[in-house]
């Protein structure tokens, strides 16, 4: 039969060694779990931003154009002989909107567009 103090010393030694060996592993596992939680937060944020970008794109261009852009098409220059498309980017758009208001600015842009249509 084993000597109880010696058996306790043997078990204590092995338990301490086992704990010493397992602690770095347990610490690493905890770190990986925290990292995965962080990655999930990043993925969730990216999904939210992607959805926002999709909504924004659909608000700016027709769905067919948005789908083509989403498919990777870079330069979209379709030709429609019976239509004129005008893009106006005044350098002082913000100043115009703040100074004249949204309604007046949109009315002015519509007037410019009609005037140019009459010329064509």
PDB file of C-alpha atoms in Angstrom:
ATOM      1  CA  UNK A   1       0.000   0.000   0.000  1.00  0.00           C
ATOM      2  CA  UNK A   2       1.230   3.513  -0.828  1.00  0.00           C
ATOM      3  CA  UNK A   3       2.332   5.921   1.842  1.00  0.00           C
ATOM      4  CA  UNK A   4      -0.465   8.579   2.156  1.00  0.00           C
ATOM      5  CA  UNK A   5       1.888  11.598   2.468  1.00  0.00           C
ATOM      6  CA  UNK A   6       3.903  10.343  -0.449  1.00  0.00           C
ATOM      7  CA  UNK A   7       0.735   9.708  -2.475  1.00  0.00           C
ATOM      8  CA  UNK A   8      -0.483  13.228  -1.686  1.00  0.00           C
ATOM      9  CA  UNK A   9       2.858  14.679  -2.731  1.00  0.00           C
ATOM     10  CA  UNK A  10       2.772  12.649  -5.943  1.00  0.00           C
ATOM     11  CA  UNK A  11      -0.798  13.770  -6.741  1.00  0.00           C
ATOM     12  CA  UNK A  12      -0.066  17.365  -5.736  1.00  0.00           C
ATOM     13  CA  UNK A  13       2.987  17.451  -7.946  1.00  0.00           C
ATOM     14  CA  UNK A  14       1.149  16.005 -10.941  1.00  0.00           C
ATOM     15  CA  UNK A  15      -1.863  18.218 -10.428  1.00  0.00           C
ATOM     16  CA  UNK A  16       0.336  21.328 -10.267  1.00  0.00           C
ATOM     17  CA  UNK A  17       2.260  20.233 -13.356  1.00  0.00           C
ATOM     18  CA  UNK A  18      -0.991  19.462 -15.186  1.00  0.00           C
ATOM     19  CA  UNK A  19      -2.440  22.839 -14.250  1.00  0.00           C
ATOM     20  CA  UNK A  20       0.781  24.550 -15.289  1.00  0.00           C
ATOM     21  CA  UNK A  21       0.603  22.797 -18.658  1.00  0.00           C
ATOM     22  CA  UNK A  22      -3.115  23.377 -19.177  1.00  0.00           C
ATOM     23  CA  UNK A  23      -3.208  27.044 -18.113  1.00  0.00           C
ATOM     24  CA  UNK A  24      -1.643  28.401 -21.347  1.00  0.00           C
ATOM     25  CA  UNK A  25      -4.031  26.238 -23.353  1.00  0.00           C
ATOM     26  CA  UNK A  26      -7.047  27.458 -21.377  1.00  0.00           C
ATOM     27  CA  UNK A  27      -5.821  31.032 -21.731  1.00  0.00           C
ATOM     28  CA  UNK A  28      -5.456  30.607 -25.512  1.00  0.00           C
ATOM     29  CA  UNK A  29      -8.924  29.064 -25.808  1.00  0.00           C
ATOM     30  CA  UNK A  30     -10.397  32.023 -23.915  1.00  0.00           C
ATOM     31  CA  UNK A  31      -8.516  34.398 -26.234  1.00  0.00           C
ATOM     32  CA  UNK A  32      -9.862  32.608 -29.327  1.00  0.00           C
ATOM     33  CA  UNK A  33     -13.413  32.781 -27.955  1.00  0.00           C
ATOM     34  CA  UNK A  34     -13.040  36.538 -27.359  1.00  0.00           C
ATOM     35  CA  UNK A  35     -11.568  36.939 -30.853  1.00  0.00           C
ATOM     36  CA  UNK A  36     -14.477  35.049 -32.416  1.00  0.00           C
ATOM     37  CA  UNK A  37     -16.953  37.290 -30.579  1.00  0.00           C
ATOM     38  CA  UNK A  38     -15.071  40.318 -31.888  1.00  0.00           C
ATOM     39  CA  UNK A  39     -15.063  38.862 -35.425  1.00  0.00           C
ATOM     40  CA  UNK A  40     -18.824  38.308 -35.209  1.00  0.00           C
ATOM     41  CA  UNK A  41     -19.282  41.945 -34.196  1.00  0.00           C
ATOM     42  CA  UNK A  42     -17.161  43.052 -37.163  1.00  0.00           C
ATOM     43  CA  UNK A  43     -19.127  40.792 -39.528  1.00  0.00           C
ATOM     44  CA  UNK A  44     -22.415  42.119 -38.188  1.00  0.00           C
ATOM     45  CA  UNK A  45     -21.204  45.699 -38.680  1.00  0.00           C
ATOM     46  CA  UNK A  46     -20.036  44.900 -42.228  1.00  0.00           C
ATOM     47  CA  UNK A  47     -23.406  43.322 -43.036  1.00  0.00           C
ATOM     48  CA  UNK A  48     -25.160  46.447 -41.732  1.00  0.00           C
ATOM     49  CA  UNK A  49     -22.907  48.698 -43.832  1.00  0.00           C
ATOM     50  CA  UNK A  50     -23.433  46.516 -46.893  1.00  0.00           C
ATOM     51  CA  UNK A  51     -27.205  46.743 -46.464  1.00  0.00           C
ATOM     52  CA  UNK A  52     -26.952  50.532 -46.024  1.00  0.00           C
ATOM     53  CA  UNK A  53     -24.816  50.814 -49.187  1.00  0.00           C
ATOM     54  CA  UNK A  54     -27.322  48.703 -51.093  1.00  0.00           C
ATOM     55  CA  UNK A  55     -30.226  50.914 -49.992  1.00  0.00           C
ATOM     56  CA  UNK A  56     -28.236  54.031 -50.849  1.00  0.00           C
ATOM     57  CA  UNK A  57     -27.336  52.691 -54.289  1.00  0.00           C
ATOM     58  CA  UNK A  58     -30.975  51.813 -55.011  1.00  0.00           C
ATOM     59  CA  UNK A  59     -31.991  55.316 -53.943  1.00  0.00           C
ATOM     60  CA  UNK A  60     -29.503  56.905 -56.356  1.00  0.00           C
ATOM     61  CA  UNK A  61     -29.853  54.777 -59.469  1.00  0.00           C
ATOM     62  CA  UNK A  62     -32.517  52.524 -61.006  1.00  0.00           C
ATOM     63  CA  UNK A  63     -32.553  48.916 -59.797  1.00  0.00           C
ATOM     64  CA  UNK A  64     -31.347  47.587 -63.161  1.00  0.00           C
ATOM     65  CA  UNK A  65     -28.293  49.849 -63.022  1.00  0.00           C
ATOM     66  CA  UNK A  66     -27.700  48.968 -59.360  1.00  0.00           C
ATOM     67  CA  UNK A  67     -27.798  45.267 -60.271  1.00  0.00           C
ATOM     68  CA  UNK A  68     -25.263  45.807 -63.059  1.00  0.00           C
ATOM     69  CA  UNK A  69     -22.981  47.754 -60.715  1.00  0.00           C
ATOM     70  CA  UNK A  70     -23.356  45.008 -58.114  1.00  0.00           C
ATOM     71  CA  UNK A  71     -22.375  42.425 -60.735  1.00  0.00           C
ATOM     72  CA  UNK A  72     -19.101  44.275 -61.244  1.00  0.00           C
ATOM     73  CA  UNK A  73     -19.842  46.409 -64.291  1.00  0.00           C
ATOM     74  CA  UNK A  74     -17.790  49.570 -63.930  1.00  0.00           C
ATOM     75  CA  UNK A  75     -18.668  51.844 -66.840  1.00  0.00           C
ATOM     76  CA  UNK A  76     -22.338  51.909 -67.727  1.00  0.00           C
ATOM     77  CA  UNK A  77     -22.989  54.011 -70.806  1.00  0.00           C
ATOM     78  CA  UNK A  78     -26.154  52.803 -72.479  1.00  0.00           C
ATOM     79  CA  UNK A  79     -27.520  54.691 -75.451  1.00  0.00           C
ATOM     80  CA  UNK A  80     -31.146  55.706 -75.748  1.00  0.00           C
ATOM     81  CA  UNK A  81     -31.578  57.943 -78.814  1.00  0.00           C
ATOM     82  CA  UNK A  82     -34.963  59.235 -77.655  1.00  0.00           C
ATOM     83  CA  UNK A  83     -33.716  60.326 -74.221  1.00  0.00           C
ATOM     84  CA  UNK A  84     -31.307  62.826 -72.774  1.00  0.00           C
ATOM     85  CA  UNK A  85     -29.725  62.188 -69.407  1.00  0.00           C
ATOM     86  CA  UNK A  86     -28.213  65.141 -67.656  1.00  0.00           C
ATOM     87  CA  UNK A  87     -26.073  64.972 -64.560  1.00  0.00           C
ATOM     88  CA  UNK A  88     -25.540  68.315 -62.868  1.00  0.00           C
ATOM     89  CA  UNK A  89     -23.002  68.583 -60.086  1.00  0.00           C
ATOM     90  CA  UNK A  90     -22.824  72.249 -59.084  1.00  0.00           C
ATOM     91  CA  UNK A  91     -19.715  72.846 -57.014  1.00  0.00           C
ATOM     92  CA  UNK A  92     -21.742  74.790 -54.476  1.00  0.00           C
ATOM     93  CA  UNK A  93     -24.672  72.386 -54.069  1.00  0.00           C
ATOM     94  CA  UNK A  94     -24.564  72.550 -50.284  1.00  0.00           C
ATOM     95  CA  UNK A  95     -24.471  76.348 -50.353  1.00  0.00           C
ATOM     96  CA  UNK A  96     -27.403  76.369 -52.795  1.00  0.00           C
ATOM     97  CA  UNK A  97     -29.436  73.988 -50.654  1.00  0.00           C
ATOM     98  CA  UNK A  98     -28.703  75.976 -47.501  1.00  0.00           C
ATOM     99  CA  UNK A  99     -29.211  79.361 -49.148  1.00  0.00           C
ATOM    100  CA  UNK A 100     -32.279  78.683 -51.302  1.00  0.00           C
ATOM    101  CA  UNK A 101     -33.730  75.564 -49.727  1.00  0.00           C
ATOM    102  CA  UNK A 102     -34.354  72.158 -51.233  1.00  0.00           C
ATOM    103  CA  UNK A 103     -37.520  73.050 -53.153  1.00  0.00           C
ATOM    104  CA  UNK A 104     -36.027  76.137 -54.840  1.00  0.00           C
ATOM    105  CA  UNK A 105     -32.816  74.283 -55.711  1.00  0.00           C
ATOM    106  CA  UNK A 106     -34.741  71.359 -57.255  1.00  0.00           C
ATOM    107  CA  UNK A 107     -36.941  73.800 -59.190  1.00  0.00           C
ATOM    108  CA  UNK A 108     -33.844  75.563 -60.544  1.00  0.00           C
ATOM    109  CA  UNK A 109     -32.271  72.246 -61.576  1.00  0.00           C
ATOM    110  CA  UNK A 110     -35.513  71.218 -63.312  1.00  0.00           C
ATOM    111  CA  UNK A 111     -35.578  74.557 -65.162  1.00  0.00           C
ATOM    112  CA  UNK A 112     -31.965  74.070 -66.309  1.00  0.00           C
ATOM    113  CA  UNK A 113     -32.836  70.558 -67.475  1.00  0.00           C
ATOM    114  CA  UNK A 114     -35.924  71.745 -69.421  1.00  0.00           C
ATOM    115  CA  UNK A 115     -33.908  74.540 -71.035  1.00  0.00           C
ATOM    116  CA  UNK A 116     -31.231  72.107 -72.171  1.00  0.00           C
ATOM    117  CA  UNK A 117     -33.912  69.672 -73.472  1.00  0.00           C
ATOM    118  CA  UNK A 118     -35.353  72.502 -75.586  1.00  0.00           C
ATOM    119  CA  UNK A 119     -31.918  73.083 -77.116  1.00  0.00           C
ATOM    120  CA  UNK A 120     -31.650  69.447 -78.167  1.00  0.00           C
TER     121      UNK A 120
END
